[in-house]
Tab-separated table of C-alpha atoms and ligand atoms in Angstrom:
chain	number	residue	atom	x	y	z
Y	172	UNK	CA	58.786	134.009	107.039
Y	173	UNK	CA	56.655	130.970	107.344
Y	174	UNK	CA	55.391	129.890	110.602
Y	175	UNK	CA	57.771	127.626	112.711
Y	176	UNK	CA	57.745	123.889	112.088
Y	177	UNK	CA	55.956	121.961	114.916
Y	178	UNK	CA	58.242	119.108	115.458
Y	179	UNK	CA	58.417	115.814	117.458
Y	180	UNK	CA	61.818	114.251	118.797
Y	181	UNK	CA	62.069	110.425	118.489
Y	182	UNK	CA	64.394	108.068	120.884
Y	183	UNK	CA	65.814	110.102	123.469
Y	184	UNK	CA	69.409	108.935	123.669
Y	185	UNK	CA	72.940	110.961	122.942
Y	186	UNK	CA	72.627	112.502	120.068
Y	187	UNK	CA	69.186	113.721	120.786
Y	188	UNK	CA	70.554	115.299	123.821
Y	189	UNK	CA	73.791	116.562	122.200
Y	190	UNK	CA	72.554	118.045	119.021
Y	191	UNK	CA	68.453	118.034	118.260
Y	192	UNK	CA	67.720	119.501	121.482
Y	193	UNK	CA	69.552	122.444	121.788
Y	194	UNK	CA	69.752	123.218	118.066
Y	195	UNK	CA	65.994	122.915	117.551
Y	196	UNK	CA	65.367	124.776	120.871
Y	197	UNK	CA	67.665	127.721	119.388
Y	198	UNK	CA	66.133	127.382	115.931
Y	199	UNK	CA	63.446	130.093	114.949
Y	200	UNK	CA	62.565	127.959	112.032
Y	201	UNK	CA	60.975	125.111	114.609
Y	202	UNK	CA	59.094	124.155	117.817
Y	203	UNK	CA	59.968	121.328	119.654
Y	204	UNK	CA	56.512	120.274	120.996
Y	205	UNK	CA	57.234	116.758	122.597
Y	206	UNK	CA	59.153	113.873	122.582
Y	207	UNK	CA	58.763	110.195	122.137
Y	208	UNK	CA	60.929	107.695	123.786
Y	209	UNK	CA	60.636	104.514	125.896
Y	210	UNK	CA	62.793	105.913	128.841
Y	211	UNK	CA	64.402	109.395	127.559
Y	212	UNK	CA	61.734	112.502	127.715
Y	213	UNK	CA	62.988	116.101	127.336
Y	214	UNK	CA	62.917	118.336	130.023
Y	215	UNK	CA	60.373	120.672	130.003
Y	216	UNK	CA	57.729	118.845	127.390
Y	217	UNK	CA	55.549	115.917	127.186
Y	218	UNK	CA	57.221	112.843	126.573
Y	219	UNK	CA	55.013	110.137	125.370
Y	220	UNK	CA	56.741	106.390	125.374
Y	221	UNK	CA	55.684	105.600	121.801
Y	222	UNK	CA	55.639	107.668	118.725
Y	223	UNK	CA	51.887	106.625	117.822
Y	224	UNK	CA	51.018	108.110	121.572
Y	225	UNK	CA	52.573	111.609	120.166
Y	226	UNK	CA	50.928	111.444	117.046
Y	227	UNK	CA	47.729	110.853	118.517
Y	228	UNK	CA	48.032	113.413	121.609
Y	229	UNK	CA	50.694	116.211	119.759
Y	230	UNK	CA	49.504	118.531	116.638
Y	231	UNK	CA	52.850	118.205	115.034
Y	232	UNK	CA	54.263	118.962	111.043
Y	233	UNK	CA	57.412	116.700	111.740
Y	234	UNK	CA	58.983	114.284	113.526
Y	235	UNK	CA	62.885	113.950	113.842
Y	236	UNK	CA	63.937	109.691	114.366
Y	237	UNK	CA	66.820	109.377	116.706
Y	238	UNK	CA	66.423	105.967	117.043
Y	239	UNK	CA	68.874	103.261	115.733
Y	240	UNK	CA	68.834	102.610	112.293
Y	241	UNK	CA	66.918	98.899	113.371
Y	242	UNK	CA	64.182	100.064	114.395
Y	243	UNK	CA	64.025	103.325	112.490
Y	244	UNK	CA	61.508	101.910	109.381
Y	245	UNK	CA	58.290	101.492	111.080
Y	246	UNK	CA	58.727	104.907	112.966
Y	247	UNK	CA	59.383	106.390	109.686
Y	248	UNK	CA	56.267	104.438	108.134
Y	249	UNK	CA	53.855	105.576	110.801
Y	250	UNK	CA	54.587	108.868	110.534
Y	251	UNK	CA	54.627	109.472	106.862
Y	252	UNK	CA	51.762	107.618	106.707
Y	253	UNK	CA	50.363	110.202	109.508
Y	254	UNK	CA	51.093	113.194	106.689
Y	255	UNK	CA	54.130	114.069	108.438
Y	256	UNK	CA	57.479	115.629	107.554
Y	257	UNK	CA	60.453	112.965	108.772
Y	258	UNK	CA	64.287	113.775	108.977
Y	259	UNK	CA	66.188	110.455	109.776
Y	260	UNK	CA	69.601	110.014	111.553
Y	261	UNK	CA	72.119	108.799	109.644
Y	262	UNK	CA	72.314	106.039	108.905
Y	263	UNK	CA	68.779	106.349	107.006
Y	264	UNK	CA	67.947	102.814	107.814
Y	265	UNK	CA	69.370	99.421	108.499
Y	266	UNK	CA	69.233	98.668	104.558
Y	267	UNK	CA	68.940	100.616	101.244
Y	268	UNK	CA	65.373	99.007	100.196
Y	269	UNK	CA	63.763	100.079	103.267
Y	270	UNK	CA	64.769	103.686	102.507
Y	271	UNK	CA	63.448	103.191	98.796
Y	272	UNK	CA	59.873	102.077	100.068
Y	273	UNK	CA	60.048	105.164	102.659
Y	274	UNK	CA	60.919	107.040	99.650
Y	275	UNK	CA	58.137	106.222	97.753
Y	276	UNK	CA	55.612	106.774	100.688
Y	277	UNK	CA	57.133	109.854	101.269
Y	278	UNK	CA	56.082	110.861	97.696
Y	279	UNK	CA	52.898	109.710	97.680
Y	280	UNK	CA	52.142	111.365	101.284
Y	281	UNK	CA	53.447	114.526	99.149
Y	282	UNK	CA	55.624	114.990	102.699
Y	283	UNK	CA	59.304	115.585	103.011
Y	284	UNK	CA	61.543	113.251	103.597
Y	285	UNK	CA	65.137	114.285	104.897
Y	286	UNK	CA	67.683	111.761	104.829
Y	287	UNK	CA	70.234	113.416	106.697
Y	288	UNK	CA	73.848	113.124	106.995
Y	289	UNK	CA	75.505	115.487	109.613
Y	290	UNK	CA	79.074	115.752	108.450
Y	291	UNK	CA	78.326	116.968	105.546
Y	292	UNK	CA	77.345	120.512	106.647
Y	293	UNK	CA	80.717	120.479	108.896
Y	294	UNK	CA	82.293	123.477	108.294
Y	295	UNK	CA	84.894	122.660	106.054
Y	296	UNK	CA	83.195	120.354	103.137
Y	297	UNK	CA	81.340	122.869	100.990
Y	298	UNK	CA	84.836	124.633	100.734
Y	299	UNK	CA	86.668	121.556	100.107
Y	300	UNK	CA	84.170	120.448	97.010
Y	301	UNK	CA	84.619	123.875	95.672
Y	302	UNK	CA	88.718	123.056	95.452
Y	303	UNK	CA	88.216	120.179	94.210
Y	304	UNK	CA	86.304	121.099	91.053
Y	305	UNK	CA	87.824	120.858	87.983
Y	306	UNK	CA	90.812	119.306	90.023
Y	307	UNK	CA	92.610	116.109	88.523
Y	308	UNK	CA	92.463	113.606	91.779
Y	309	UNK	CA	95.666	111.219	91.813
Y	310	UNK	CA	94.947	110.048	95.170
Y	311	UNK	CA	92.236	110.302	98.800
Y	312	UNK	CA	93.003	108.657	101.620
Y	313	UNK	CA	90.614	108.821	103.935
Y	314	UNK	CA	91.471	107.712	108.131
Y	315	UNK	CA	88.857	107.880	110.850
Y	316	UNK	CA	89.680	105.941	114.036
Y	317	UNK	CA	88.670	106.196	117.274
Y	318	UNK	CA	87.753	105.125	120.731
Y	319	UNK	CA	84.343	103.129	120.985
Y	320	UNK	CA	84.470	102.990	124.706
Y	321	UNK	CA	84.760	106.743	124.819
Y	322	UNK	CA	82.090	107.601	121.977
Y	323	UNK	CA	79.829	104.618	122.486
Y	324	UNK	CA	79.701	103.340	125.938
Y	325	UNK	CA	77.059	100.975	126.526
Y	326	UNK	CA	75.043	101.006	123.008
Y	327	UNK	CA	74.976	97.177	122.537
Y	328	UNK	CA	72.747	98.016	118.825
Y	329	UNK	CA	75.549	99.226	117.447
Y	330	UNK	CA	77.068	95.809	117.732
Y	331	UNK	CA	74.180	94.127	116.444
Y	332	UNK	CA	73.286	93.384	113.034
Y	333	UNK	CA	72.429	96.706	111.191
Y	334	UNK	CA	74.396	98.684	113.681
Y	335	UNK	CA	76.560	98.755	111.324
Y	336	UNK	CA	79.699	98.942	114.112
Y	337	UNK	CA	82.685	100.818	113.011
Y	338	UNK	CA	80.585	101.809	109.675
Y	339	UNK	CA	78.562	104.360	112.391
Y	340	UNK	CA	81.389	106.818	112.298
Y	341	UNK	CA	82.428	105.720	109.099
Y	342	UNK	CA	79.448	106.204	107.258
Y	343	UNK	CA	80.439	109.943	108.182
Y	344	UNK	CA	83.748	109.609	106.589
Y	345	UNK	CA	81.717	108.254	103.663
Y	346	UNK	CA	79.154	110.817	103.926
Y	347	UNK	CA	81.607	113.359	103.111
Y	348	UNK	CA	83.677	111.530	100.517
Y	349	UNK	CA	80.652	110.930	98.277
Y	350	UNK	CA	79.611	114.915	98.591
Y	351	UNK	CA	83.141	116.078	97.225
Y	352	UNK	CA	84.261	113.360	95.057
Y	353	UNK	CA	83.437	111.986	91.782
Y	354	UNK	CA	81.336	108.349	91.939
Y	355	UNK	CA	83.655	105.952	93.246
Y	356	UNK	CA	83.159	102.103	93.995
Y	357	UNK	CA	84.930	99.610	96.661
Y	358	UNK	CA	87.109	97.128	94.443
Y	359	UNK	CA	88.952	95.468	97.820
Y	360	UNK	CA	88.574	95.834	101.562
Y	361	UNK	CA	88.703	93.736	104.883
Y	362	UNK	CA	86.197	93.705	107.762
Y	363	UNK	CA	87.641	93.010	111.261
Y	364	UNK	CA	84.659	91.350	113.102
Y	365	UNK	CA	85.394	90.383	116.926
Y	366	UNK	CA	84.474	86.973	117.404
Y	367	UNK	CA	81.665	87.940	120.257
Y	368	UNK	CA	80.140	90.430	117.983
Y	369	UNK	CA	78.126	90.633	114.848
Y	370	UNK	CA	79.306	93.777	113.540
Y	371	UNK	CA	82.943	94.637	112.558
Y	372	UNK	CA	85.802	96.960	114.910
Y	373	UNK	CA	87.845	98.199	111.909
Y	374	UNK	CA	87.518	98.100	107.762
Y	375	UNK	CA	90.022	98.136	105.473
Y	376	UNK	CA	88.738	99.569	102.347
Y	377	UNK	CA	90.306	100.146	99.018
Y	378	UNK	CA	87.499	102.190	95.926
Y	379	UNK	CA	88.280	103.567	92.995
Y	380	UNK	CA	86.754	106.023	90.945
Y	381	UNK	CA	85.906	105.323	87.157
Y	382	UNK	CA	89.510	106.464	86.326
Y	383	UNK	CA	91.122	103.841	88.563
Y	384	UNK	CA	92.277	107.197	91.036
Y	385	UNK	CA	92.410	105.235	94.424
Y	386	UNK	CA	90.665	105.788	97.249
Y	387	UNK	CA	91.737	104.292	100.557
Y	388	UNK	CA	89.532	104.591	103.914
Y	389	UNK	CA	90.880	103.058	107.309
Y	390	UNK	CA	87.800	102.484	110.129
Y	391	UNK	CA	89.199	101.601	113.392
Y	392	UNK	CA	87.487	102.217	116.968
Y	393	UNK	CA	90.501	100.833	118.753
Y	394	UNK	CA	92.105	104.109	118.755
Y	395	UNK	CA	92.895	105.511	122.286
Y	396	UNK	CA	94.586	108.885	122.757
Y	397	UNK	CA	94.506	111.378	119.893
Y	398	UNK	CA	91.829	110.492	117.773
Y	399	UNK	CA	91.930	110.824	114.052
Y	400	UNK	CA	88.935	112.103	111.393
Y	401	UNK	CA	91.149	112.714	108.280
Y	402	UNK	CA	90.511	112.854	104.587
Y	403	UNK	CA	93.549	113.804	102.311
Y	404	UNK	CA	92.933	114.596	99.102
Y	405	UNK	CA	95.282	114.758	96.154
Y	406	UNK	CA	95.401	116.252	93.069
Y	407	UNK	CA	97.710	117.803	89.929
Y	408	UNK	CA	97.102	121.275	91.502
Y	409	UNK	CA	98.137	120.742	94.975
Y	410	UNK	CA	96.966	118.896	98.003
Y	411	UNK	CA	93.382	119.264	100.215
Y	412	UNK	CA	92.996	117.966	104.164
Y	413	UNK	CA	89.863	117.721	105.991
Y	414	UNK	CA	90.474	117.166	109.454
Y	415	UNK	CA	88.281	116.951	112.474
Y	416	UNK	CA	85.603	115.560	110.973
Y	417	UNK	CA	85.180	118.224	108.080
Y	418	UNK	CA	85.615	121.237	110.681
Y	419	UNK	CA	88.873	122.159	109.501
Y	420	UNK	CA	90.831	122.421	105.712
Y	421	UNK	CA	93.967	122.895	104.843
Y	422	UNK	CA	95.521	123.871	101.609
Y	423	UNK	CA	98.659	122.950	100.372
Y	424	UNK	CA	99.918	123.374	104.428
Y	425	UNK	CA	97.558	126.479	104.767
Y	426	UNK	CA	95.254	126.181	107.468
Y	427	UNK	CA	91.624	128.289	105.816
Y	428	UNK	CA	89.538	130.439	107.638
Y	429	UNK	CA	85.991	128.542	108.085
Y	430	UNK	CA	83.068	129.242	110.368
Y	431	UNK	CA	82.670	127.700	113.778
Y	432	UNK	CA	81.270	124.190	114.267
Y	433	UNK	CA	77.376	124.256	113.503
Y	434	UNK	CA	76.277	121.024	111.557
Y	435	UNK	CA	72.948	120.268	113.180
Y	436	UNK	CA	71.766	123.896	112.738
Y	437	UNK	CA	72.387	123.582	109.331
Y	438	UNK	CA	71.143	120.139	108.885
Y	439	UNK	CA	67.546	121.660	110.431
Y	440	UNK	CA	68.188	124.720	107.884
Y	441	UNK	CA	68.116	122.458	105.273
Y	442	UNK	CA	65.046	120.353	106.239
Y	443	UNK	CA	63.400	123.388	106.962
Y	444	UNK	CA	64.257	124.731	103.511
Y	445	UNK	CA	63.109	121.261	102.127
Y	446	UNK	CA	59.629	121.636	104.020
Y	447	UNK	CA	58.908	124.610	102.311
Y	448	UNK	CA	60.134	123.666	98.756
Y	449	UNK	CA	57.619	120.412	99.117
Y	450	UNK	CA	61.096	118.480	98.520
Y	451	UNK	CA	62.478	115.247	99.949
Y	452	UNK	CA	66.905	114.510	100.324
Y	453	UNK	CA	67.495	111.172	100.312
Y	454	UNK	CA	70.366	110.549	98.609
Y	455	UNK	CA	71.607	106.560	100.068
Y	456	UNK	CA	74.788	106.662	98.596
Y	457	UNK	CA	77.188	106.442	101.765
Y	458	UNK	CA	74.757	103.323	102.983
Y	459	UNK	CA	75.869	101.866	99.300
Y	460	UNK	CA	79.001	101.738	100.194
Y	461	UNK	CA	78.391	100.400	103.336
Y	462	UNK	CA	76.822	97.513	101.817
Y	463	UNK	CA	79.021	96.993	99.418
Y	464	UNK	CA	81.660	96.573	101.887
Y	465	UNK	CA	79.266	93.678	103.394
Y	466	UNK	CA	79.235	92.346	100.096
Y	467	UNK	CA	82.778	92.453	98.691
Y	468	UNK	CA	85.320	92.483	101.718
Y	469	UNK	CA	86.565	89.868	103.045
Y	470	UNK	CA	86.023	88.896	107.091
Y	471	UNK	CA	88.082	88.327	109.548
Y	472	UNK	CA	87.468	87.221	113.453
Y	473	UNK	CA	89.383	89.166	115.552
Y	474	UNK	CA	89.653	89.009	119.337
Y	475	UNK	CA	86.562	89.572	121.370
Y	476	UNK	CA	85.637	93.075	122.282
Y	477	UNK	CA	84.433	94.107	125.879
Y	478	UNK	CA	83.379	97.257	127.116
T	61	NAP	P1	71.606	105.991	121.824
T	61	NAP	O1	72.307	106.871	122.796
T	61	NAP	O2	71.631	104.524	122.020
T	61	NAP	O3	70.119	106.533	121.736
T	61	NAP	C1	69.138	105.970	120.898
T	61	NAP	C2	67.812	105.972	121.628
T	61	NAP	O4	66.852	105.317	120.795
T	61	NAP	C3	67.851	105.175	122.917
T	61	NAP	O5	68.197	105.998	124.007
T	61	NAP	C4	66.454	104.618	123.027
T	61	NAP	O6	65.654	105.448	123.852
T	61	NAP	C5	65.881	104.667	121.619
T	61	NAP	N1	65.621	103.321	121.105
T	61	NAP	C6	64.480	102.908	120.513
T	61	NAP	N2	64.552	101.631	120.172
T	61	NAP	C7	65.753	101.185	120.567
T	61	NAP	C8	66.396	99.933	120.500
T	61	NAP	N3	65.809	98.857	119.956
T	61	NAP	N4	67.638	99.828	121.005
T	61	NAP	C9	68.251	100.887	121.554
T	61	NAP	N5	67.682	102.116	121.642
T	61	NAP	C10	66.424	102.256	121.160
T	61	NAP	O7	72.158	106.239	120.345
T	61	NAP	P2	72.723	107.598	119.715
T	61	NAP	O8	74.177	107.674	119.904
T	61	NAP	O9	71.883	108.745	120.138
T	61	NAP	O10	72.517	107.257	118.167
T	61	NAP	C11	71.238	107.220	117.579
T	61	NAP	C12	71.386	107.463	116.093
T	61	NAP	O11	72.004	108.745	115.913
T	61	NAP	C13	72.299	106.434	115.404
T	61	NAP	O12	71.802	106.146	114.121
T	61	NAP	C14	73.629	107.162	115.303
T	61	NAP	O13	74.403	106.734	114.188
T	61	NAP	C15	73.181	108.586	115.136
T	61	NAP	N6	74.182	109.570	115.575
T	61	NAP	C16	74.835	109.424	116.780
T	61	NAP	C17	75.832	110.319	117.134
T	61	NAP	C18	76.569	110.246	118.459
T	61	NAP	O14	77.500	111.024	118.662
T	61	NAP	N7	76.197	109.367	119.380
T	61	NAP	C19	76.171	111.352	116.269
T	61	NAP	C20	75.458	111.506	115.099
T	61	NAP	C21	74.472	110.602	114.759
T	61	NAP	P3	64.443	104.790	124.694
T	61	NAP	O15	65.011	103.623	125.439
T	61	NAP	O16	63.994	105.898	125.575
T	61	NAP	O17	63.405	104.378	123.666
């Protein structure tokens, strides 16, 4: 087995905390060598307070971006430009031609580039493409709301333009729909944009795919109590449900067995396995959508949010 990667953490916030740290502390297939944040260090390392401080200081192969998807281009720039290997957070960016031009550097750096998108290594997804091949669909139906004082407390970007509001947990919903289903394009939707904000609450979204099966997603993060991550997909052989996010699938009312929850450790698997293969993942198409939604729904103010 190769050597371990020698890898960077950039913009020490939640999910850095939740996921990258413990999963690439646990990971023989990395080092975490030091982190690069404004305010957030990791316990235990050197935490510089820009990334071109870590690049200069650090011997590093790769540097994970943690940031927001705003201010996630120039980070990625720098250090592609620097020769190094660069997973982003999903979103990839805050639009799709940035991540074509970090594409293309990526290339000629001959470094990989890992557009990552977490939900799709939840548990459940891999099975639930495998059912659906060679499946007829005659209907998806796709439902992810929840609480954004309870998941996002505080984290004005999100609100901002290219924060992408509700679209941050939908993009997961997304994420998954585009790795299990045939191409598929929005044809209707509404945006619900609170009239302090810049980015929407909830979406309404009606797609299609190229033989008119629809596909209906509902974003709303004004869910309180249970909260809902659902995708139900069905076909002329029987009926599919993704729940939790893609950590559980049932068929036809039978709950299957799957693995326990371990996305991030197989989102580093994969980069890792990308790193050696000299390949780059970046595959934009749940940002598309995204977009497309900013192009073809309609908006409507709704009242203002507060936390
Ligand atoms: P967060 O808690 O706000 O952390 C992001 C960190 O980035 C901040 O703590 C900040 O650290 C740094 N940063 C650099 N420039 C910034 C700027 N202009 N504005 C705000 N922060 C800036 O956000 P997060 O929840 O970790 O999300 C980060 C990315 O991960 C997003 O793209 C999100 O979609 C994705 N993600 C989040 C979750 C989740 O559960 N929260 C799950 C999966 C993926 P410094 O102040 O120290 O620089």
């Amino acid at each position: 087995m190769s050597d371990p990667i020698r890898i960077g953490l950039v913009g020490i916030g939640k999910i850095a905390r939740d996921q990258h740290v413990p999963v690439l502390r646990a990971s023989p297939r990395f080092t975490l060598v030091a982190s690069a944040s404004r305010h957030g260090r990791v316990e235990g390392l050197p935490g510089h307070t820009s990334l071109e401080d870590m690049l200069a200081a650090e011997t590093i192969d790769a540097v994970a971006l943690c940031q927001p998807p705003q201010v996630r281009f120039a980070a990625a720039r720098t250090a592609l430009l620097a020769g190094k290997h660069v997973l982003l957070e999903k979103p990839p960016g805050a639009t799709l031609a940035e991540v074509e031009i970090l594409r293309a550097v990526a290339r000629d750096q001959g470094v990989t580039l890992f557009a990552s998108w977490h939900s799709r290594h939840a548990a459940g997804v891999a099975p639930a493409r495998a059912w659906c091949d060679g499946k007829t669909l005659r209907r998806v139906a796709i439902t992810w709301k929840e609480d954004v004082r309870y998941w996002h407390p505080g984290q004005d970007w999100i609100w901002q333009a290219g924060g992408m509001g509700v679209f941050d947990p939908g993009i997961n919903a997304l994420s998954i729909a585009t790795a299990i289903l045939p191409p598929f394009f929005l044809t209707d939707g509404t945006l619900e944009v609170p009239a302090n904000r810049a980015a929407p609450i909830a979406a309404d979204l009606t797609f299609a795919d190229a033989a008119g099966t629809p596909i209906h997603a509902v974003f709303d993060w004004r869910q309180t109590g249970p909260q809902t991550w659902d995708i139900v997909i069905e076909t002329d052989a029987g009926r599919a449900v993704l729940s939790e996010g893609g950590s559980m699938l049932t068929i036809d009312g039978a709950a299957q067995p799957l693995p326990p929850e371990a996305e991030y450790r197989g989102l580093y698997d994969h980069f890792a396995d990308l790193v050696a293969a000299g390949e780059s993942d970046v595959d934009v198409a749940p940002l598309r959508h995204v977009a497309d939604a900013f192009l073809r729904a309609t908006r409507r103010e709704v009242e203002a949010f507060d936390d």
